mmCIF file of C-alpha atoms in Angstrom:
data_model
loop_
_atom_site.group_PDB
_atom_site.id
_atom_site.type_symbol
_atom_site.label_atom_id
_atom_site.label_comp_id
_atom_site.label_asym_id
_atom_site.label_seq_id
_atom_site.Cartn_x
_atom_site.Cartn_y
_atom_site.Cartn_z
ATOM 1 C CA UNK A 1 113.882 73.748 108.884
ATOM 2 C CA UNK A 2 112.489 77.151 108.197
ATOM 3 C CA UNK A 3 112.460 78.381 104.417
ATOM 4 C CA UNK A 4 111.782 82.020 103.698
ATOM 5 C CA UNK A 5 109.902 82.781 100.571
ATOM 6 C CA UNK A 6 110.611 86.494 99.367
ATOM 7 C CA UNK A 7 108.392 87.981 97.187
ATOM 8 C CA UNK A 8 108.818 91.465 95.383
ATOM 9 C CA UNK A 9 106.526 93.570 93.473
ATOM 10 C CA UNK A 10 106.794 96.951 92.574
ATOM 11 C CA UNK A 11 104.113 100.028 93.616
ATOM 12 C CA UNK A 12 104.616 101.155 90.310
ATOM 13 C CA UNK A 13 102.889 98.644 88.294
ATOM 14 C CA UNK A 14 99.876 98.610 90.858
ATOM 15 C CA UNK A 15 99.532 102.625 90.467
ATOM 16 C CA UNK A 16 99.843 102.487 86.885
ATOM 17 C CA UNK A 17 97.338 99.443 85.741
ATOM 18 C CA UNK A 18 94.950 102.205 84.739
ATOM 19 C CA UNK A 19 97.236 104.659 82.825
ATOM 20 C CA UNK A 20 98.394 101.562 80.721
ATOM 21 C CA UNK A 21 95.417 99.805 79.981
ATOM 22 C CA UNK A 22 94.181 103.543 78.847
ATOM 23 C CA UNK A 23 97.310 103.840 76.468
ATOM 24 C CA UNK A 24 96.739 100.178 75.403
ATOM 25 C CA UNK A 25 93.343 100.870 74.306
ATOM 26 C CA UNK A 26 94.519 104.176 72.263
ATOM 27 C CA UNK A 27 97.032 102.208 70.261
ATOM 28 C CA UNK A 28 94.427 99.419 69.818
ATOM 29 C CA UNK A 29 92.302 102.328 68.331
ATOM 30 C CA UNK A 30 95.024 103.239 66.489
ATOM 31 C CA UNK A 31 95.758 100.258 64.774
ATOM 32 C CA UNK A 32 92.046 99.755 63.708
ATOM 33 C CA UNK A 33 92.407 103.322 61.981
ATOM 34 C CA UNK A 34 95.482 102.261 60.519
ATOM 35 C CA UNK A 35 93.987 98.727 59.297
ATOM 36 C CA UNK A 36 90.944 100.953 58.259
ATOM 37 C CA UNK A 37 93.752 103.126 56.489
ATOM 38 C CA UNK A 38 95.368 99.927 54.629
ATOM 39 C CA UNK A 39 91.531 99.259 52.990
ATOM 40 C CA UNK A 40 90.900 102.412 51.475
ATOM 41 C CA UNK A 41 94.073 102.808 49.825
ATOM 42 C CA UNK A 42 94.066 99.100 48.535
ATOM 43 C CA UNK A 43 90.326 100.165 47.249
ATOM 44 C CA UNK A 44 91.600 103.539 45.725
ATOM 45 C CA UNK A 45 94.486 101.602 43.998
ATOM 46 C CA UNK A 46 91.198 99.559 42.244
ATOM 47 C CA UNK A 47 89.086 102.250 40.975
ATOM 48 C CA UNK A 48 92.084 104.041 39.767
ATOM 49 C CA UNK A 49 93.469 101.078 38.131
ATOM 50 C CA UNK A 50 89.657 100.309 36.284
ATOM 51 C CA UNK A 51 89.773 103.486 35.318
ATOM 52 C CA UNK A 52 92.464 103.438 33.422
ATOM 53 C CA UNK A 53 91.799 99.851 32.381
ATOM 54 C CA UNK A 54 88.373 100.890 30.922
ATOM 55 C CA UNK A 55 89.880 104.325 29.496
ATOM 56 C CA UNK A 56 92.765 102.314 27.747
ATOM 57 C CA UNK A 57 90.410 99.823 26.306
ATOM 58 C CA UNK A 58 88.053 102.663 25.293
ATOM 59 C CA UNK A 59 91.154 104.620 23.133
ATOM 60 C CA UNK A 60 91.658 101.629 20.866
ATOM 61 C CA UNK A 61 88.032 101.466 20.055
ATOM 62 C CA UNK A 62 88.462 104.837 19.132
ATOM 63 C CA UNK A 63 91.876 104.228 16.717
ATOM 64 C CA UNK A 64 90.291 101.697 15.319
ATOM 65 C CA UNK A 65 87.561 103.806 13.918
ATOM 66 C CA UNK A 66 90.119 106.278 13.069
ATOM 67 C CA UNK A 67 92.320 103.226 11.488
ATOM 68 C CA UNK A 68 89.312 102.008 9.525
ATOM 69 C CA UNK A 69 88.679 105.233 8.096
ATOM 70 C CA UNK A 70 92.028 106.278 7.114
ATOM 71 C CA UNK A 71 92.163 102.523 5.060
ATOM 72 C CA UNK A 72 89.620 103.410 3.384
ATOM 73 C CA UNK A 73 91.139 106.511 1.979
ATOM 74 C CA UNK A 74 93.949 105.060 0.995
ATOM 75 C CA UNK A 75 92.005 102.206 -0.957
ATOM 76 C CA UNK A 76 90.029 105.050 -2.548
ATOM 77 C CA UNK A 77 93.190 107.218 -3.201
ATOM 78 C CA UNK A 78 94.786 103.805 -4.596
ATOM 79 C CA UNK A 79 91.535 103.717 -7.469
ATOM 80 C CA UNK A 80 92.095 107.339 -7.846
ATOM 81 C CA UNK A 81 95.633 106.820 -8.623
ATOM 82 C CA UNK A 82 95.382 103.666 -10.843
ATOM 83 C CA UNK A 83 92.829 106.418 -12.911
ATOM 84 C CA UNK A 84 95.490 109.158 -13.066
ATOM 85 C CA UNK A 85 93.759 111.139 -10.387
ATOM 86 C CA UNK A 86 96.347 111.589 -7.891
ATOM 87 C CA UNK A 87 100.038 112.005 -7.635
ATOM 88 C CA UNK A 88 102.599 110.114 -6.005
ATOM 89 C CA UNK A 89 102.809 113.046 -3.203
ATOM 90 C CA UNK A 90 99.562 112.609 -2.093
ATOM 91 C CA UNK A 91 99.321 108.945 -2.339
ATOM 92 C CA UNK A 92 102.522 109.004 -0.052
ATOM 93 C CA UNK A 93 100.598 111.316 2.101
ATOM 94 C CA UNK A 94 98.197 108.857 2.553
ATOM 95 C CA UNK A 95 100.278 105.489 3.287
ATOM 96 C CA UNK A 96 102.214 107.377 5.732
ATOM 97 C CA UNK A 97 98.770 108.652 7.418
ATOM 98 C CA UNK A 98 97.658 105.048 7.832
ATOM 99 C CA UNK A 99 101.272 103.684 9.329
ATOM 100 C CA UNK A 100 100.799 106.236 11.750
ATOM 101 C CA UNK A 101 97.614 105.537 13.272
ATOM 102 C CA UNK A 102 98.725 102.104 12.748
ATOM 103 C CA UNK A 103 101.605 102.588 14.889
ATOM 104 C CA UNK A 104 99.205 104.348 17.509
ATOM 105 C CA UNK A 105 96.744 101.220 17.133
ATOM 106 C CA UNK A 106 99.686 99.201 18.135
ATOM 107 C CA UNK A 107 100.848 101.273 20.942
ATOM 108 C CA UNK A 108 97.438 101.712 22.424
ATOM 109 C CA UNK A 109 96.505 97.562 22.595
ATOM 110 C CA UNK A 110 99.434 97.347 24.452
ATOM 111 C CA UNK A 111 98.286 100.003 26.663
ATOM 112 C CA UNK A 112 95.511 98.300 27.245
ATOM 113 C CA UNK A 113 96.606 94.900 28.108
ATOM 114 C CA UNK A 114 99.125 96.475 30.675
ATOM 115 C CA UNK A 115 96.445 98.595 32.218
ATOM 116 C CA UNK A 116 94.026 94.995 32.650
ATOM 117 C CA UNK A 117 97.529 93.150 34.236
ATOM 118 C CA UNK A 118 97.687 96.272 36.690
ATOM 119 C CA UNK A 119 93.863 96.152 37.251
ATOM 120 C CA UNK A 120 94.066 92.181 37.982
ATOM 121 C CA UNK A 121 97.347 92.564 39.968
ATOM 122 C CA UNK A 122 95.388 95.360 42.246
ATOM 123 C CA UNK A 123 92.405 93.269 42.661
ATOM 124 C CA UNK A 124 94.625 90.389 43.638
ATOM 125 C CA UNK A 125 92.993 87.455 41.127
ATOM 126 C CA UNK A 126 94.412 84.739 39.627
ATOM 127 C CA UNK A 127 93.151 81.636 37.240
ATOM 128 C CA UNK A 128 89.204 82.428 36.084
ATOM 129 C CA UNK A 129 89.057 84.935 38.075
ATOM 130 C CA UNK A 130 91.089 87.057 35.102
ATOM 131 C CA UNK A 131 88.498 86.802 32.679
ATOM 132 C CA UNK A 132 86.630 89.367 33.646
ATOM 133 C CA UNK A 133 84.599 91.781 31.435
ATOM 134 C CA UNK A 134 85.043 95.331 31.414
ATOM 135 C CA UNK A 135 82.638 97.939 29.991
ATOM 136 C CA UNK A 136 83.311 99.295 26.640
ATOM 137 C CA UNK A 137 83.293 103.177 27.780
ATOM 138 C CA UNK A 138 83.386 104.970 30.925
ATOM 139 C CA UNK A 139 80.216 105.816 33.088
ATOM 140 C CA UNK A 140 79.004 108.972 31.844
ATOM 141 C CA UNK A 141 79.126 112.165 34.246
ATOM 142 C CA UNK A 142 77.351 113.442 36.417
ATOM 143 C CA UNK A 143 74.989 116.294 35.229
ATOM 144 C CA UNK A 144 75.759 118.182 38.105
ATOM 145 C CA UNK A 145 78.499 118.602 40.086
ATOM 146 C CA UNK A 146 79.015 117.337 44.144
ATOM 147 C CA UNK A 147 78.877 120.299 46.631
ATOM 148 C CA UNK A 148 80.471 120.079 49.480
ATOM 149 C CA UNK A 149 79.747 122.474 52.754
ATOM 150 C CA UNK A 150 82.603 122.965 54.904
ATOM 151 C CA UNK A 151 84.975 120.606 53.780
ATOM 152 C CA UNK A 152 88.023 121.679 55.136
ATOM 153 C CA UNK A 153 86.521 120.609 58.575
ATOM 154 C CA UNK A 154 84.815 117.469 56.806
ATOM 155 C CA UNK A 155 88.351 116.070 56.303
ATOM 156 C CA UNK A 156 89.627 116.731 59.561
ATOM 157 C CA UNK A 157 86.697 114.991 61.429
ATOM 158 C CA UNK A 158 86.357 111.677 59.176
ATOM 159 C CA UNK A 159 90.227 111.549 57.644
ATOM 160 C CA UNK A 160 91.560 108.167 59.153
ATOM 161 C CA UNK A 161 95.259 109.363 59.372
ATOM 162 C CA UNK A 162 94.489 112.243 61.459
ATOM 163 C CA UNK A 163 91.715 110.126 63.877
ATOM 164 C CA UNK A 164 94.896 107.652 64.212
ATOM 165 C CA UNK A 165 97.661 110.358 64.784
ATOM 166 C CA UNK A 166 95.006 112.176 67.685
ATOM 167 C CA UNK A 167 95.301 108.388 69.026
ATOM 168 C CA UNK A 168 99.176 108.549 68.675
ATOM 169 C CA UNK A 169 98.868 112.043 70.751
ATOM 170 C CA UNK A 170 96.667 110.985 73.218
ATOM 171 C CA UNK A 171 98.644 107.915 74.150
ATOM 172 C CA UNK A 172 101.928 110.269 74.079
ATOM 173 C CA UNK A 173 99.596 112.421 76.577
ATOM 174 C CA UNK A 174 98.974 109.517 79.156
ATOM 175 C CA UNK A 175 102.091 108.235 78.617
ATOM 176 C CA UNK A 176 103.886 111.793 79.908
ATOM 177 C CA UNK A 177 101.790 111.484 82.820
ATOM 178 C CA UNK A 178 103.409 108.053 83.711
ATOM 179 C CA UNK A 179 106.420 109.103 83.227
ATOM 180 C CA UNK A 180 106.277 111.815 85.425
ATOM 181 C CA UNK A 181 104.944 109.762 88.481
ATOM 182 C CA UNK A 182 107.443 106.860 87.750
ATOM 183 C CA UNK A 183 110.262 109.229 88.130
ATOM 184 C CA UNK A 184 108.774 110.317 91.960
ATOM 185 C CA UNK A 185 107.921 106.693 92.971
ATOM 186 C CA UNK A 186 110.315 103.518 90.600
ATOM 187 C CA UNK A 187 112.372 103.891 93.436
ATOM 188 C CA UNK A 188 110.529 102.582 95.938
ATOM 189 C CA UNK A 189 109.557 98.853 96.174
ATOM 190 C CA UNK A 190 108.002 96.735 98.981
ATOM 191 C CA UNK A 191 108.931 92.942 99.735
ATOM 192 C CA UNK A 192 106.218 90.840 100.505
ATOM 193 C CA UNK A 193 107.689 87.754 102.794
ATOM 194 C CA UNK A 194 106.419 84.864 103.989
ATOM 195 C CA UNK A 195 107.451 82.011 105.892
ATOM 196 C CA UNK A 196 107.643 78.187 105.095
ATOM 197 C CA UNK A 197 108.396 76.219 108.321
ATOM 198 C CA UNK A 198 108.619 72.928 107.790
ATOM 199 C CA UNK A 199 108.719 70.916 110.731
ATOM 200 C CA UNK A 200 109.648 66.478 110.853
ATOM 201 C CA UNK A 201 107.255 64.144 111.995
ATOM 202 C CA UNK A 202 106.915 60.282 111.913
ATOM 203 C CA UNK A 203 106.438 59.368 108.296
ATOM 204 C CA UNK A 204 107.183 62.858 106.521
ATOM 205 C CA UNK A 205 107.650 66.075 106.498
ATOM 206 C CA UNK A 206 104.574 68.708 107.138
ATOM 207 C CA UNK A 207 105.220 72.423 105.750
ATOM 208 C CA UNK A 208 103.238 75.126 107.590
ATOM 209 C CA UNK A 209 102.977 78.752 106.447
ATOM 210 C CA UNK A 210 103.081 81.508 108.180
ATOM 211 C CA UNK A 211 103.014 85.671 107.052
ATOM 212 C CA UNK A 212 105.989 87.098 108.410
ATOM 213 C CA UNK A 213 104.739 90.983 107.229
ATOM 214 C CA UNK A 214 106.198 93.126 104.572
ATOM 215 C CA UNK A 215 109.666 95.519 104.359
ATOM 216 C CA UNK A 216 110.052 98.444 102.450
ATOM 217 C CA UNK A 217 113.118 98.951 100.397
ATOM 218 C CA UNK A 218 114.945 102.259 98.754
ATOM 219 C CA UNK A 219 117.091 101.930 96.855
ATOM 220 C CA UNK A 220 119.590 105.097 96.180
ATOM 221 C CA UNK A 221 121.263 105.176 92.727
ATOM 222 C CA UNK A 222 124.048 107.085 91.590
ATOM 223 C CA UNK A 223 121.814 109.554 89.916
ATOM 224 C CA UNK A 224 118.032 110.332 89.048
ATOM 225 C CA UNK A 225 116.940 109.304 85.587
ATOM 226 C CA UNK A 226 113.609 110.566 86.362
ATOM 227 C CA UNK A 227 114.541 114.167 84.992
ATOM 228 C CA UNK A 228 115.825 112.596 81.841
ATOM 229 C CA UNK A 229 112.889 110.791 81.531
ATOM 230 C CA UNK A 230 110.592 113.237 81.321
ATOM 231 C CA UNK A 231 112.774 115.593 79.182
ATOM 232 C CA UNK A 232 112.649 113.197 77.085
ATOM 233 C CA UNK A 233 108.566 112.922 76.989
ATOM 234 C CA UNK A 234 107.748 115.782 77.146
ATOM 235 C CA UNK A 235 109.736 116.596 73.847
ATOM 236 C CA UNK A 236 108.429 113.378 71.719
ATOM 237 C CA UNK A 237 105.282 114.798 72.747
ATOM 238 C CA UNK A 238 105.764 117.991 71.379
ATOM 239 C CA UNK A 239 106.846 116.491 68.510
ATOM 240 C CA UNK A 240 104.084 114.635 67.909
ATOM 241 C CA UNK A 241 101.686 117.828 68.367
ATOM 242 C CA UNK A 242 103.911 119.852 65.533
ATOM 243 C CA UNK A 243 103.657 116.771 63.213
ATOM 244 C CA UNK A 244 100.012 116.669 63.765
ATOM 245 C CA UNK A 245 99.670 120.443 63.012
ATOM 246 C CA UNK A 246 101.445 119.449 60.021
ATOM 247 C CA UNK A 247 99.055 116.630 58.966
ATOM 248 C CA UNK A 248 95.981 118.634 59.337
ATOM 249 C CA UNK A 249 97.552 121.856 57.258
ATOM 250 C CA UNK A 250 98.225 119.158 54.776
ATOM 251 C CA UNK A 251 94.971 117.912 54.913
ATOM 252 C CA UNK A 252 93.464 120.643 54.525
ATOM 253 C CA UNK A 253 95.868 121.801 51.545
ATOM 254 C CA UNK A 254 94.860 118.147 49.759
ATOM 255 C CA UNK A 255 91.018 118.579 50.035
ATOM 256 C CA UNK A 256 91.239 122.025 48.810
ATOM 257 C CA UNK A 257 93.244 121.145 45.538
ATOM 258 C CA UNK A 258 91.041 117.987 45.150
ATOM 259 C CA UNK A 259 87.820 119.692 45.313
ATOM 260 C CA UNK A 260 89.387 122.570 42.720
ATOM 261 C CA UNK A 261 90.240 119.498 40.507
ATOM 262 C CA UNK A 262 86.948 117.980 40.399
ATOM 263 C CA UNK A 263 85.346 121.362 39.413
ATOM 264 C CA UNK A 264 88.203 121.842 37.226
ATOM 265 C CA UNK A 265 87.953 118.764 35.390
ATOM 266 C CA UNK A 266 84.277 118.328 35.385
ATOM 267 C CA UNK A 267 84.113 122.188 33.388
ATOM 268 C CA UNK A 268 86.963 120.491 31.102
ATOM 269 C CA UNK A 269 85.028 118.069 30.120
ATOM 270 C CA UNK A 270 82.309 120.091 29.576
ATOM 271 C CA UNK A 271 84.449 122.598 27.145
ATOM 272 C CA UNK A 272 85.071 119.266 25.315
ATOM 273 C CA UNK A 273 81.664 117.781 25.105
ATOM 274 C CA UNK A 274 79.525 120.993 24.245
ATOM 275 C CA UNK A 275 82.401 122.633 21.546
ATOM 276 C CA UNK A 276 85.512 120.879 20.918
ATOM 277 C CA UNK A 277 83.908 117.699 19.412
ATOM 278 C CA UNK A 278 80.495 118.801 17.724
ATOM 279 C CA UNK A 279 82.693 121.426 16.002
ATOM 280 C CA UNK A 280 85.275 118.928 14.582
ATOM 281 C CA UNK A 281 82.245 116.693 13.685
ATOM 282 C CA UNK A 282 80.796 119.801 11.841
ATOM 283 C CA UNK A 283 83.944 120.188 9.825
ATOM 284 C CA UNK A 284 83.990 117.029 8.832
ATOM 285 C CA UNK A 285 80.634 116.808 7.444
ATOM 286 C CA UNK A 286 80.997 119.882 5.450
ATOM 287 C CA UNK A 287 84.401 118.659 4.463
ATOM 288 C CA UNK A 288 82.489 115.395 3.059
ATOM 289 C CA UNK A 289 80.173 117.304 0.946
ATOM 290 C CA UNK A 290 82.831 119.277 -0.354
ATOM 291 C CA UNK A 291 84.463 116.265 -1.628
ATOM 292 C CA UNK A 292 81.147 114.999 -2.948
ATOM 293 C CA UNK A 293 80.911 118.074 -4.731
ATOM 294 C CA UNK A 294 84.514 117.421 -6.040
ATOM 295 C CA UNK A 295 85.703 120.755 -3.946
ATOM 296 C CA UNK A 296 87.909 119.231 -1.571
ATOM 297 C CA UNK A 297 90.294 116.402 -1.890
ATOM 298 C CA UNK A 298 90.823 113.125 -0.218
ATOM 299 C CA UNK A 299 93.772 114.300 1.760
ATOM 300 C CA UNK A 300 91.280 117.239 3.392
ATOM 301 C CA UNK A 301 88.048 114.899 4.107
ATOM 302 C CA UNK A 302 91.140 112.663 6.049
ATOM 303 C CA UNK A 303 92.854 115.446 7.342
ATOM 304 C CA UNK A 304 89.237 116.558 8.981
ATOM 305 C CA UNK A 305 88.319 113.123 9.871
ATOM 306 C CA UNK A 306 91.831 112.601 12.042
ATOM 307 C CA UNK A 307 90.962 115.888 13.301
ATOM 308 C CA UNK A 308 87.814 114.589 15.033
ATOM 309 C CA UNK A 309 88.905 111.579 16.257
ATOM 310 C CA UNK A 310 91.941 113.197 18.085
ATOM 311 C CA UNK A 311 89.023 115.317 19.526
ATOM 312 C CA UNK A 312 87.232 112.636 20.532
ATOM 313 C CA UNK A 313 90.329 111.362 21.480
ATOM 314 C CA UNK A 314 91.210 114.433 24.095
ATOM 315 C CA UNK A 315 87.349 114.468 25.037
ATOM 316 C CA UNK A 316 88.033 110.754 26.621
ATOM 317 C CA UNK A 317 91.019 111.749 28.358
ATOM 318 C CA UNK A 318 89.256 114.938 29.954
ATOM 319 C CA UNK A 319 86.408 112.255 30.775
ATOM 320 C CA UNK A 320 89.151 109.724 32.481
ATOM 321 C CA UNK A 321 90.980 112.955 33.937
ATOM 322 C CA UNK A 322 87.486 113.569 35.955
ATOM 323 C CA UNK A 323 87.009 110.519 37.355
ATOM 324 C CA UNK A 324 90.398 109.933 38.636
ATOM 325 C CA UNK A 325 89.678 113.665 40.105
ATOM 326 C CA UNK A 326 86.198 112.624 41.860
ATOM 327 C CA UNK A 327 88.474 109.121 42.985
ATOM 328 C CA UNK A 328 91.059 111.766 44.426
ATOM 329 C CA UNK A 329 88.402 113.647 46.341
ATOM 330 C CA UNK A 330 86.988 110.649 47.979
ATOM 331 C CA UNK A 331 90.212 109.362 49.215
ATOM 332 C CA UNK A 332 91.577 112.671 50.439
ATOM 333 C CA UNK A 333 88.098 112.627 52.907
ATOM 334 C CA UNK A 334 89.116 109.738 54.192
ATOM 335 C CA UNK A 335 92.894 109.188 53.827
ATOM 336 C CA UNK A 336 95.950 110.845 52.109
ATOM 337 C CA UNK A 337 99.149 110.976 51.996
ATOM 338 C CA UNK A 338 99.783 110.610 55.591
ATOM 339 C CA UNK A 339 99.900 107.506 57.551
ATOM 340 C CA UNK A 340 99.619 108.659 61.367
ATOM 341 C CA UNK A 341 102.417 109.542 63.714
ATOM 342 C CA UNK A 342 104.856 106.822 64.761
ATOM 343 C CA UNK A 343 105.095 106.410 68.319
ATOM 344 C CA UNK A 344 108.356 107.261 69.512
ATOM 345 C CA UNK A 345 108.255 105.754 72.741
ATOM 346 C CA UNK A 346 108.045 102.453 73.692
ATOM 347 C CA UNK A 347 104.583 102.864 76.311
ATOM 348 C CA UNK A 348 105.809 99.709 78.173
ATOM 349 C CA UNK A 349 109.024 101.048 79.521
ATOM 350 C CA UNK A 350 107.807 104.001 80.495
ATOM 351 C CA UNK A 351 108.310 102.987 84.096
ATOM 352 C CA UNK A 352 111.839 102.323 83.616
ATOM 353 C CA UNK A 353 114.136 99.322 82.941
ATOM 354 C CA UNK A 354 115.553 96.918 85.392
ATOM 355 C CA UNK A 355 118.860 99.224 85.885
ATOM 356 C CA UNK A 356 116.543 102.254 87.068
ATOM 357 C CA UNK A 357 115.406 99.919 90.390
#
């Protein structure tokens, strides 16, 4: 009894090893970039969220100074009333000052507590790990501002979307080249056949195994897909170069506008710091010795008080505006918006499917 064995493997998965363990190893790179990708935006969503977090609890220590002032002018326009020294206007004037930065007290805690819950929920902490402490004021700038040569370029080389979408293209690249030598050679196969004879003797049977060559089969279908095929490539690939194109304009667009807004912000604060708030302070000393030399009334020395601590007020926000700035310029030089270029084509059938044989 002979038994033929048949056994069929295609040339194109022996000429095309290398091409696909070279496109393998792109989309492994690839998906390292795109892990890498994941971490810094997780790690931006942190420092953005502590910033606020800090900022937030930072604004009620400031209303709370305002609130404790503006208490005490109503208790002092409250004695000046019970002597006959104020009218019901201004005493009106006064309550209504205090419900208001009352109101903004109240507003602002809960501001603050939702801006810790984000903060937590970013960091990903539960149980003991919530009690954290955060500082009572933001770090203080820099004194001079980051200068950056040739960043347009800067971006381009270390951004991890575009390092993951050159992957994308250069496994698009290799993976035209396949295509184009599948559609020349997926139709031709060769049948490697051996022989089995297995031949009776006393007490059993003994199998012996002999090479009976190889044939070479062609198979003719009804039409070439090859054509199709590469159509097909050659235009993903295409699009994948005009969506790269796209991601480093953009790119280049987003470090641009996020090294304007660090300047921007940084001279902001700066406007704030060295004019905006020692003037309002000023006023509000000379308003106080106005009142103390009974020129000024108790509605004025509040009405300059509230004055500076909205300053102060706007001087923190310009403060929290520049650090979520210098956040935005380090994640811009190493992320964005982007997140790489999908691959459009499945890499593993680029030799064809099972009908193409």
């Amino acid at each position: 009894l002979e038994v033929e064995r048949q056994f069929l493997f295609s040339l194109l998965s022996l000429f095309t090893i290398g091409p696909r363990t070279e496109i393998a190893t792109n989309q492994a790179e690839r998906a390292r970039y795109m892990s890498a990708l994941d971490i810094v935006g997780a790690a931006d969503g942190v420092r953005r969220a502590w910033i606020d977090a800090v900022t937030a609890r930072e604004r009620v220590r400031i209303l709370k100074r305002m609130y404790t002032s503006v208490e005490a002018a109503e208790n002092l326009g409250m004695r000046l009333a019970a002597a006959g020294s104020m009218p019901a206007l201004d005493q009106a004037k006064l309550k209504v000052a205090k419900a208001e930065v009352a109101a903004m007290l109240g507003k602002s805690r809960l501001a603050a507590g939702s801006a810790r819950e984000k903060l937590i929920r970013e960091m990903g902490v539960w149980g003991k790990e919530t009690r954290f402490k955060l500082p009572s004021r933001l770090p203080r700038l820099p004194r001079k501002a980051r200068v950056l040569r040739n960043i347009e370029r800067t971006a381009l080389l270390s951004r991890l979307d575009v390092q993951a979408a050159r992957k994308d293209l250069e496994a698009l690249q290799k993976t035209i080249g396949l295509t184009e030598f599948t559609s020349v050679v997926s139709l031709l196969e060769i049948s490697g056949i051996s022989a089995i004879e297995q031949e009776r003797e006393d007490g059993g049977v003994r199998n012996r195994k002999t090479p009976a060559g190889f044939e070479a089969e062609v198979t003719i279908p009804i039409f070439d897909p090859g054509d199709v095929k590469v159509s097909r490539a050659k235009f993903v690939y295409m699009q994948a170069v005009e969506e790269l194109k796209s991601l480093a304009i953009n790119a280049r667009s987003e470090v641009r506008e996020a090294y304007s807004g660090y300047h921007g912000a940084l001279e902001l604060y700066g406007h704030y710091r060295r004019t905006i708030v020692p003037l309002n302070k000023r006023i509000t000393d000379e308003e106080l010795l106005r009142y103390n030399g009974m020129l000024a009334s108790v509605l004025d020395l509040l009405g300059a008080v509230r004055k500076q601590q909205a300053a102060l007020l706007e001087s923190l926000q310009a403060r929290r505006d520049f650090w979520m700035a210098d956040a935005q310029l380090d994640f811009v030089l190493l992320a964005g918006g982007g997140k790489g270029i999908s691959m459009e084509m499945e890499v593993a059938d680029a030799g064809g499917s099972d009908e193409e044989h």
